[in-house]
């Protein structure tokens, strides 16, 4: 049996065991190890199993992940999400659909200090949905808005998903953060446009909330200085060349703790739970990453990515057809895999193919992250939908999925714009020269 055949068989077996609900980290490590052994023997396969965890544990660049997770956990425990929602609500008040737009704006801002879609959706599910339902908003729209806006957390920098992609694809995290800024803001704007259209077509779904006086708006907005400071330390400092991503994450996480205690919004118990959340989330991610790197070593050994690129070139398939096929692949995978698993499984295979037809690795990182946001709200396994349904059991999952459909259209519009205008992602890194 040739190496290529073993590689194709390994990918098929991996998808099969994932459909059987085997934990993703175990599935990746098991298939990768057995595949490596089938090609190069068990001695070398066991060597890979022993060396990969050590290499990752000693990788300085990987320390950025728990630090960004800690910053988001502390910010959530310190109540910054409620302050952001109140400020966004003050800005949009007086317009039909103000609470949904406030939710989108607050999720976009919170995503800039959280980096996790699941955490963003879970946080604003508790803050925004009760408020929207109290004012008479349609349940599906309220829940679908939070589920969709929560996905902004993995696109707007700093993003944990982009940090993981940078490790797998060996791309600059600073450049990825710069590349993600405009697409992330554009997606938030498209979501707001969706709400405006819904408010015109179905005004009964978005009751008008009374506007606020200017003084009250300013009072509500003043607490956003915390977010502005953390965003400056975590992202702008990187753009200016003051910090490396790891340094920025460490400084911003420490600043979040200091701000929480200084403003008396964070207690020792809250810090303890934030640290505990960070440990659990980091352990889960690192376990999956270790399995993914073992699987990646197996895929590289089979030369499957090279053979796939050579086959595409020989077949004369056009770049647009390849991009459409990749979009379809990610859409299907997103229906049963969460975003970390999708990226870790596919990037070693798909990235060489995309670079062979002229696409940049930085652009592909933004593209695949946007596709991951689609998977987060696509049935049957939209993770942000499940998170919201678990916190609001009286809202059926089917109704939440219906509420996400208009926002899915906005996601695909962004995908089309990225394919048609790659400069959306590549212009800012070029200007900043990072």
Tab-separated table of C-alpha atoms in Angstrom:
chain	number	residue	atom	x	y	z
A	1	UNK	CA	0.000	0.000	0.000
A	2	UNK	CA	1.455	3.391	-1.004
A	3	UNK	CA	1.990	6.267	1.410
A	4	UNK	CA	-0.642	8.315	-0.426
A	5	UNK	CA	-3.223	5.557	-0.046
A	6	UNK	CA	-2.438	5.296	3.657
A	7	UNK	CA	-2.852	9.066	3.964
A	8	UNK	CA	-6.263	9.032	2.255
A	9	UNK	CA	-7.323	6.075	4.371
A	10	UNK	CA	-6.181	7.895	7.509
A	11	UNK	CA	-8.291	10.971	6.684
A	12	UNK	CA	-11.306	8.745	6.053
A	13	UNK	CA	-10.827	6.851	9.325
A	14	UNK	CA	-10.451	10.136	11.215
A	15	UNK	CA	-13.758	11.483	9.900
A	16	UNK	CA	-15.441	8.152	10.677
A	17	UNK	CA	-14.312	8.022	14.314
A	18	UNK	CA	-15.262	11.676	14.782
A	19	UNK	CA	-18.780	10.855	13.583
A	20	UNK	CA	-18.795	8.103	16.220
A	21	UNK	CA	-18.159	10.900	18.792
A	22	UNK	CA	-14.639	9.845	19.777
A	23	UNK	CA	-12.999	12.837	21.510
A	24	UNK	CA	-11.203	14.939	18.899
A	25	UNK	CA	-7.820	14.956	20.641
A	26	UNK	CA	-7.853	11.162	21.052
A	27	UNK	CA	-8.996	10.645	17.453
A	28	UNK	CA	-6.240	12.840	16.006
A	29	UNK	CA	-3.490	11.243	18.117
A	30	UNK	CA	-4.711	7.680	17.522
A	31	UNK	CA	-5.084	7.976	13.737
A	32	UNK	CA	-1.838	9.936	13.435
A	33	UNK	CA	0.132	7.399	15.449
A	34	UNK	CA	-1.265	4.338	13.676
A	35	UNK	CA	-0.797	5.955	10.265
A	36	UNK	CA	2.791	6.957	11.064
A	37	UNK	CA	3.506	3.419	12.273
A	38	UNK	CA	2.053	1.925	9.091
A	39	UNK	CA	4.548	3.934	7.029
A	40	UNK	CA	7.648	4.184	9.203
A	41	UNK	CA	7.278	1.574	11.947
A	42	UNK	CA	6.175	1.683	15.567
A	43	UNK	CA	9.570	2.735	16.937
A	44	UNK	CA	9.508	6.068	15.075
A	45	UNK	CA	5.768	6.487	15.691
A	46	UNK	CA	6.312	6.177	19.455
A	47	UNK	CA	9.181	8.641	19.197
A	48	UNK	CA	6.804	11.153	17.641
A	49	UNK	CA	4.279	10.581	20.445
A	50	UNK	CA	6.997	11.322	22.997
A	51	UNK	CA	8.551	14.316	21.256
A	52	UNK	CA	5.483	16.303	20.146
A	53	UNK	CA	4.082	17.070	23.645
A	54	UNK	CA	7.553	18.109	24.839
A	55	UNK	CA	8.113	20.382	21.837
A	56	UNK	CA	4.730	22.070	22.294
A	57	UNK	CA	5.120	22.424	26.060
A	58	UNK	CA	8.459	24.178	25.563
A	59	UNK	CA	7.229	26.393	22.696
A	60	UNK	CA	7.350	30.034	23.821
A	61	UNK	CA	4.884	31.099	21.132
A	62	UNK	CA	2.201	28.804	22.547
A	63	UNK	CA	2.120	30.714	25.854
A	64	UNK	CA	0.051	33.426	24.168
A	65	UNK	CA	-3.022	31.139	24.211
A	66	UNK	CA	-3.575	30.792	28.001
A	67	UNK	CA	-2.695	34.456	28.526
A	68	UNK	CA	-5.396	35.682	26.142
A	69	UNK	CA	-7.851	33.182	27.651
A	70	UNK	CA	-7.017	34.540	31.125
A	71	UNK	CA	-7.580	38.128	30.008
A	72	UNK	CA	-11.022	37.253	28.671
A	73	UNK	CA	-11.952	35.236	31.760
A	74	UNK	CA	-10.960	38.069	34.109
A	75	UNK	CA	-12.831	40.634	32.003
A	76	UNK	CA	-15.948	38.472	32.096
A	77	UNK	CA	-15.736	37.926	35.873
A	78	UNK	CA	-15.172	41.666	36.374
A	79	UNK	CA	-18.510	42.495	34.741
A	80	UNK	CA	-17.107	44.300	31.710
A	81	UNK	CA	-19.659	42.575	29.477
A	82	UNK	CA	-22.569	44.291	31.249
A	83	UNK	CA	-20.805	47.668	30.999
A	84	UNK	CA	-20.217	47.140	27.283
A	85	UNK	CA	-23.839	46.178	26.664
A	86	UNK	CA	-25.113	49.223	28.576
A	87	UNK	CA	-22.782	51.516	26.617
A	88	UNK	CA	-23.755	49.998	23.251
A	89	UNK	CA	-27.430	50.191	24.183
A	90	UNK	CA	-27.008	53.883	25.013
A	91	UNK	CA	-25.452	54.506	21.595
A	92	UNK	CA	-28.195	52.722	19.623
A	93	UNK	CA	-31.149	53.683	21.838
A	94	UNK	CA	-34.034	55.384	20.074
A	95	UNK	CA	-33.702	53.245	16.933
A	96	UNK	CA	-35.791	50.199	16.091
A	97	UNK	CA	-33.702	47.103	16.800
A	98	UNK	CA	-31.506	49.052	19.220
A	99	UNK	CA	-31.039	46.134	21.611
A	100	UNK	CA	-29.984	43.712	18.873
A	101	UNK	CA	-27.533	46.252	17.474
A	102	UNK	CA	-26.285	46.924	21.000
A	103	UNK	CA	-25.681	43.190	21.385
A	104	UNK	CA	-23.690	43.055	18.139
A	105	UNK	CA	-21.623	46.096	19.095
A	106	UNK	CA	-20.981	44.789	22.599
A	107	UNK	CA	-20.020	41.316	21.310
A	108	UNK	CA	-17.595	42.886	18.826
A	109	UNK	CA	-16.024	44.985	21.577
A	110	UNK	CA	-15.919	42.109	24.067
A	111	UNK	CA	-14.398	39.881	21.396
A	112	UNK	CA	-11.488	42.323	21.321
A	113	UNK	CA	-10.581	41.318	24.889
A	114	UNK	CA	-11.913	37.775	24.999
A	115	UNK	CA	-10.866	35.955	21.813
A	116	UNK	CA	-13.393	33.134	22.278
A	117	UNK	CA	-16.765	32.846	20.573
A	118	UNK	CA	-18.138	30.366	23.090
A	119	UNK	CA	-17.252	32.636	26.008
A	120	UNK	CA	-18.660	35.699	24.233
A	121	UNK	CA	-21.945	33.976	23.384
A	122	UNK	CA	-22.306	32.514	26.875
A	123	UNK	CA	-21.637	35.877	28.500
A	124	UNK	CA	-24.088	37.896	26.422
A	125	UNK	CA	-26.714	35.180	26.538
A	126	UNK	CA	-27.076	36.066	30.225
A	127	UNK	CA	-26.891	39.823	29.628
A	128	UNK	CA	-28.704	40.560	26.366
A	129	UNK	CA	-31.376	37.905	25.807
A	130	UNK	CA	-33.377	38.620	29.004
A	131	UNK	CA	-33.279	42.332	28.196
A	132	UNK	CA	-34.495	41.810	24.617
A	133	UNK	CA	-37.256	39.442	25.683
A	134	UNK	CA	-38.380	41.892	28.373
A	135	UNK	CA	-38.852	44.554	25.689
A	136	UNK	CA	-40.844	42.221	23.425
A	137	UNK	CA	-38.215	41.141	20.874
A	138	UNK	CA	-38.971	37.915	19.022
A	139	UNK	CA	-37.279	35.009	20.841
A	140	UNK	CA	-35.622	33.494	17.757
A	141	UNK	CA	-34.152	36.813	16.675
A	142	UNK	CA	-32.893	37.614	20.180
A	143	UNK	CA	-31.183	34.232	20.591
A	144	UNK	CA	-30.004	34.054	16.966
A	145	UNK	CA	-28.471	37.522	17.240
A	146	UNK	CA	-26.439	36.567	20.320
A	147	UNK	CA	-25.370	33.237	18.770
A	148	UNK	CA	-24.207	34.986	15.593
A	149	UNK	CA	-22.630	38.048	17.205
A	150	UNK	CA	-20.780	35.759	19.604
A	151	UNK	CA	-18.806	34.381	16.657
A	152	UNK	CA	-17.100	37.784	16.292
A	153	UNK	CA	-14.950	36.741	19.252
A	154	UNK	CA	-12.787	34.458	17.110
A	155	UNK	CA	-12.284	36.966	14.295
A	156	UNK	CA	-11.699	40.361	15.925
A	157	UNK	CA	-8.179	40.388	17.399
A	158	UNK	CA	-6.870	39.209	19.748
A	159	UNK	CA	-8.201	35.791	18.742
A	160	UNK	CA	-7.283	32.447	20.260
A	161	UNK	CA	-8.178	30.717	16.988
A	162	UNK	CA	-5.765	32.918	15.045
A	163	UNK	CA	-3.076	32.119	17.621
A	164	UNK	CA	-3.630	28.404	17.031
A	165	UNK	CA	-3.671	28.876	13.259
A	166	UNK	CA	-0.383	30.781	13.435
A	167	UNK	CA	1.242	27.774	15.121
A	168	UNK	CA	-0.154	25.180	12.726
A	169	UNK	CA	0.454	27.227	9.575
A	170	UNK	CA	3.736	28.791	10.800
A	171	UNK	CA	2.467	32.317	10.098
A	172	UNK	CA	3.141	35.547	12.006
A	173	UNK	CA	0.540	36.128	14.725
A	174	UNK	CA	1.101	39.897	14.601
A	175	UNK	CA	0.353	39.903	10.874
A	176	UNK	CA	-2.733	37.745	11.370
A	177	UNK	CA	-4.073	40.140	14.017
A	178	UNK	CA	-3.606	43.059	11.620
A	179	UNK	CA	-5.229	41.140	8.774
A	180	UNK	CA	-8.286	40.208	10.872
A	181	UNK	CA	-9.185	43.720	12.049
A	182	UNK	CA	-11.010	45.044	8.945
A	183	UNK	CA	-12.863	41.774	8.146
A	184	UNK	CA	-13.973	41.536	11.787
A	185	UNK	CA	-15.310	45.086	11.842
A	186	UNK	CA	-16.914	44.593	8.422
A	187	UNK	CA	-18.708	41.459	9.636
A	188	UNK	CA	-20.053	43.374	12.644
A	189	UNK	CA	-21.299	46.101	10.270
A	190	UNK	CA	-22.969	43.478	8.045
A	191	UNK	CA	-24.725	42.020	11.100
A	192	UNK	CA	-26.034	45.489	11.987
A	193	UNK	CA	-27.253	45.878	8.392
A	194	UNK	CA	-29.108	42.562	8.765
A	195	UNK	CA	-30.885	43.921	11.853
A	196	UNK	CA	-31.827	47.119	10.000
A	197	UNK	CA	-33.379	45.064	7.198
A	198	UNK	CA	-35.250	42.822	9.654
A	199	UNK	CA	-36.548	45.901	11.481
A	200	UNK	CA	-38.036	47.179	8.217
A	201	UNK	CA	-39.479	43.845	7.070
A	202	UNK	CA	-40.653	42.591	10.491
A	203	UNK	CA	-41.023	45.670	12.730
A	204	UNK	CA	-43.022	43.668	15.284
A	205	UNK	CA	-39.897	41.573	15.985
A	206	UNK	CA	-37.863	44.625	17.030
A	207	UNK	CA	-39.908	47.005	19.217
A	208	UNK	CA	-38.579	50.534	19.448
A	209	UNK	CA	-36.973	51.422	22.783
A	210	UNK	CA	-37.077	55.021	23.987
A	211	UNK	CA	-33.949	57.073	23.341
A	212	UNK	CA	-31.642	58.369	26.067
A	213	UNK	CA	-30.552	61.956	26.754
A	214	UNK	CA	-26.991	62.792	25.734
A	215	UNK	CA	-25.818	63.032	29.343
A	216	UNK	CA	-27.096	59.527	30.086
A	217	UNK	CA	-25.407	58.173	26.956
A	218	UNK	CA	-22.093	59.671	28.024
A	219	UNK	CA	-22.428	58.225	31.541
A	220	UNK	CA	-23.087	54.769	30.088
A	221	UNK	CA	-20.103	55.061	27.739
A	222	UNK	CA	-17.548	56.213	30.304
A	223	UNK	CA	-16.820	52.722	31.666
A	224	UNK	CA	-15.623	51.532	28.256
A	225	UNK	CA	-12.205	52.978	29.108
A	226	UNK	CA	-11.382	49.549	30.544
A	227	UNK	CA	-11.962	47.884	27.200
A	228	UNK	CA	-10.076	50.623	25.356
A	229	UNK	CA	-7.040	50.193	27.617
A	230	UNK	CA	-7.011	46.397	27.323
A	231	UNK	CA	-7.446	46.561	23.543
A	232	UNK	CA	-4.596	49.060	23.310
A	233	UNK	CA	-2.286	46.812	25.325
A	234	UNK	CA	-3.322	43.550	23.655
A	235	UNK	CA	-3.594	44.651	20.017
A	236	UNK	CA	-2.502	48.235	19.312
A	237	UNK	CA	0.762	47.675	21.195
A	238	UNK	CA	1.513	44.832	18.776
A	239	UNK	CA	0.656	46.994	15.740
A	240	UNK	CA	2.971	49.736	17.018
A	241	UNK	CA	5.797	47.271	17.516
A	242	UNK	CA	5.980	47.867	21.273
A	243	UNK	CA	5.270	44.269	22.290
A	244	UNK	CA	5.439	40.804	20.857
A	245	UNK	CA	2.087	38.955	20.925
A	246	UNK	CA	3.114	36.991	24.023
A	247	UNK	CA	4.296	40.119	25.830
A	248	UNK	CA	1.088	41.941	24.898
A	249	UNK	CA	-1.046	39.054	26.149
A	250	UNK	CA	0.827	38.939	29.464
A	251	UNK	CA	0.630	42.705	30.013
A	252	UNK	CA	-3.059	42.853	29.067
A	253	UNK	CA	-3.960	39.894	31.324
A	254	UNK	CA	-2.146	41.528	34.249
A	255	UNK	CA	-3.833	44.861	33.465
A	256	UNK	CA	-7.257	43.169	33.479
A	257	UNK	CA	-6.595	41.821	36.975
A	258	UNK	CA	-5.353	45.210	38.230
A	259	UNK	CA	-8.352	47.042	36.719
A	260	UNK	CA	-10.751	44.505	38.215
A	261	UNK	CA	-9.365	44.936	41.724
A	262	UNK	CA	-8.893	48.721	41.407
A	263	UNK	CA	-12.520	49.245	40.374
A	264	UNK	CA	-13.770	46.652	42.909
A	265	UNK	CA	-15.518	44.648	40.224
A	266	UNK	CA	-13.276	41.592	40.754
A	267	UNK	CA	-12.946	39.658	43.999
A	268	UNK	CA	-10.393	37.050	45.011
A	269	UNK	CA	-13.064	34.414	44.479
A	270	UNK	CA	-13.731	35.816	41.004
A	271	UNK	CA	-10.001	35.714	40.182
A	272	UNK	CA	-9.835	32.117	41.433
A	273	UNK	CA	-12.686	31.087	39.121
A	274	UNK	CA	-11.105	33.011	36.215
A	275	UNK	CA	-7.851	31.110	36.760
A	276	UNK	CA	-9.786	27.851	36.980
A	277	UNK	CA	-11.622	28.619	33.722
A	278	UNK	CA	-8.264	29.383	32.099
A	279	UNK	CA	-6.740	26.094	33.245
A	280	UNK	CA	-9.674	24.017	32.000
A	281	UNK	CA	-9.869	25.805	28.635
A	282	UNK	CA	-6.096	25.686	28.100
A	283	UNK	CA	-5.858	21.994	29.001
A	284	UNK	CA	-8.646	21.141	26.564
A	285	UNK	CA	-7.072	23.168	23.743
A	286	UNK	CA	-3.559	21.852	24.328
A	287	UNK	CA	-4.764	18.252	24.380
A	288	UNK	CA	-6.380	18.780	20.969
A	289	UNK	CA	-3.298	20.624	19.660
A	290	UNK	CA	-0.986	17.761	20.683
A	291	UNK	CA	-3.208	15.269	18.839
A	292	UNK	CA	-3.363	17.574	15.818
A	293	UNK	CA	0.412	17.903	15.595
A	294	UNK	CA	0.806	14.123	15.731
A	295	UNK	CA	-1.749	13.815	12.927
A	296	UNK	CA	0.033	16.581	11.013
A	297	UNK	CA	3.361	14.678	11.185
A	298	UNK	CA	1.582	11.668	9.670
A	299	UNK	CA	0.028	13.772	6.871
A	300	UNK	CA	3.394	15.347	6.011
A	301	UNK	CA	4.978	11.878	5.872
A	302	UNK	CA	2.355	10.704	3.359
A	303	UNK	CA	2.989	13.752	1.111
A	304	UNK	CA	-0.784	13.984	0.684
A	305	UNK	CA	-0.827	17.819	0.468
A	306	UNK	CA	1.858	17.813	-2.233
A	307	UNK	CA	0.113	15.096	-4.221
A	308	UNK	CA	-3.212	16.916	-3.911
A	309	UNK	CA	-1.675	20.161	-5.208
A	310	UNK	CA	0.027	18.325	-8.077
A	311	UNK	CA	-3.237	16.583	-9.006
A	312	UNK	CA	-5.141	19.868	-9.064
A	313	UNK	CA	-2.527	21.482	-11.306
A	314	UNK	CA	-2.487	18.502	-13.651
A	315	UNK	CA	-6.288	18.460	-13.849
A	316	UNK	CA	-6.333	22.131	-14.839
A	317	UNK	CA	-8.955	23.063	-12.242
A	318	UNK	CA	-9.332	26.841	-11.979
A	319	UNK	CA	-8.582	28.727	-8.750
A	320	UNK	CA	-12.208	29.825	-8.318
A	321	UNK	CA	-13.468	26.235	-8.561
A	322	UNK	CA	-10.929	25.188	-5.941
A	323	UNK	CA	-11.972	28.007	-3.607
A	324	UNK	CA	-15.653	27.061	-4.002
A	325	UNK	CA	-14.808	23.428	-3.221
A	326	UNK	CA	-12.869	24.507	-0.121
A	327	UNK	CA	-15.804	26.676	0.997
A	328	UNK	CA	-18.140	23.691	0.606
A	329	UNK	CA	-15.711	21.477	2.540
A	330	UNK	CA	-15.495	23.880	5.465
A	331	UNK	CA	-19.251	24.371	5.501
A	332	UNK	CA	-19.816	20.605	5.726
A	333	UNK	CA	-17.119	20.101	8.372
A	334	UNK	CA	-18.559	22.986	10.377
A	335	UNK	CA	-21.834	21.105	10.738
A	336	UNK	CA	-20.254	18.507	13.028
A	337	UNK	CA	-16.828	19.843	14.131
A	338	UNK	CA	-16.019	22.821	16.347
A	339	UNK	CA	-13.690	25.511	14.995
A	340	UNK	CA	-10.423	24.429	16.661
A	341	UNK	CA	-10.764	20.872	15.375
A	342	UNK	CA	-11.683	22.061	11.883
A	343	UNK	CA	-8.601	24.252	11.620
A	344	UNK	CA	-6.204	21.721	13.110
A	345	UNK	CA	-7.422	18.902	10.863
A	346	UNK	CA	-7.639	20.762	7.563
A	347	UNK	CA	-4.853	23.355	7.524
A	348	UNK	CA	-1.974	20.869	7.020
A	349	UNK	CA	-3.778	19.526	3.935
A	350	UNK	CA	-5.592	22.564	2.484
A	351	UNK	CA	-3.026	25.350	3.062
A	352	UNK	CA	-0.397	23.900	0.649
A	353	UNK	CA	-3.137	23.530	-1.963
A	354	UNK	CA	-4.257	27.156	-1.557
A	355	UNK	CA	-0.702	28.524	-1.693
A	356	UNK	CA	-0.058	26.487	-4.834
A	357	UNK	CA	-2.810	28.412	-6.654
A	358	UNK	CA	-1.528	31.791	-5.478
A	359	UNK	CA	-3.312	32.521	-2.211
A	360	UNK	CA	-1.391	33.933	0.740
A	361	UNK	CA	-1.104	32.039	4.043
A	362	UNK	CA	-2.190	35.135	5.988
A	363	UNK	CA	-5.246	35.591	3.773
A	364	UNK	CA	-6.117	31.922	4.186
A	365	UNK	CA	-5.968	32.295	7.982
A	366	UNK	CA	-8.654	34.996	7.857
A	367	UNK	CA	-10.664	33.039	5.305
A	368	UNK	CA	-10.662	29.835	7.350
A	369	UNK	CA	-11.538	31.763	10.530
A	370	UNK	CA	-14.578	33.306	8.820
A	371	UNK	CA	-15.592	29.823	7.662
A	372	UNK	CA	-15.244	28.687	11.281
A	373	UNK	CA	-17.696	31.410	12.362
A	374	UNK	CA	-20.187	29.911	9.907
A	375	UNK	CA	-19.708	26.475	11.431
A	376	UNK	CA	-20.419	27.848	14.910
A	377	UNK	CA	-24.026	28.694	13.964
A	378	UNK	CA	-24.727	26.020	11.326
A	379	UNK	CA	-27.010	23.054	12.168
A	380	UNK	CA	-26.821	20.396	13.451
A	381	UNK	CA	-23.801	21.208	15.657
A	382	UNK	CA	-23.648	24.974	16.065
A	383	UNK	CA	-21.767	25.288	19.346
A	384	UNK	CA	-22.847	28.837	20.137
A	385	UNK	CA	-26.453	27.768	19.491
A	386	UNK	CA	-26.085	24.911	21.977
A	387	UNK	CA	-24.559	27.244	24.565
A	388	UNK	CA	-27.476	29.669	24.292
A	389	UNK	CA	-30.097	26.922	24.271
A	390	UNK	CA	-28.566	25.421	27.432
A	391	UNK	CA	-28.902	28.793	29.190
A	392	UNK	CA	-32.389	29.444	27.756
A	393	UNK	CA	-34.039	26.008	27.686
A	394	UNK	CA	-37.468	27.493	26.943
A	395	UNK	CA	-36.223	28.654	23.504
A	396	UNK	CA	-36.120	25.626	21.121
A	397	UNK	CA	-32.858	25.063	19.249
A	398	UNK	CA	-34.806	25.072	15.964
A	399	UNK	CA	-36.010	28.599	16.677
A	400	UNK	CA	-32.451	29.752	17.462
A	401	UNK	CA	-31.194	28.249	14.193
A	402	UNK	CA	-33.934	30.102	12.286
A	403	UNK	CA	-32.821	33.277	14.027
A	404	UNK	CA	-29.241	32.779	12.816
A	405	UNK	CA	-30.161	32.339	9.126
A	406	UNK	CA	-30.136	36.069	8.196
A	407	UNK	CA	-26.753	36.430	9.873
A	408	UNK	CA	-25.419	33.399	7.958
A	409	UNK	CA	-26.158	35.346	4.782
A	410	UNK	CA	-23.925	38.150	6.091
A	411	UNK	CA	-21.160	35.595	6.793
A	412	UNK	CA	-21.260	34.340	3.207
A	413	UNK	CA	-21.248	37.917	1.892
A	414	UNK	CA	-17.993	38.457	3.803
A	415	UNK	CA	-16.559	35.222	2.380
A	416	UNK	CA	-17.406	36.438	-1.121
A	417	UNK	CA	-15.789	39.815	-0.457
A	418	UNK	CA	-12.626	38.143	0.868
A	419	UNK	CA	-12.375	35.953	-2.228
A	420	UNK	CA	-13.098	38.837	-4.595
A	421	UNK	CA	-10.999	41.417	-2.732
A	422	UNK	CA	-8.119	39.756	-0.834
A	423	UNK	CA	-6.861	43.255	0.049
A	424	UNK	CA	-9.572	43.392	2.733
A	425	UNK	CA	-7.291	41.168	4.770
A	426	UNK	CA	-3.883	42.042	3.335
A	427	UNK	CA	-3.975	45.853	3.106
A	428	UNK	CA	-3.457	46.694	6.784
A	429	UNK	CA	-0.509	44.282	7.319
A	430	UNK	CA	1.090	45.839	4.236
A	431	UNK	CA	0.644	49.352	5.606
A	432	UNK	CA	1.931	48.414	9.069
A	433	UNK	CA	4.721	46.305	7.530
A	434	UNK	CA	4.336	43.506	10.057
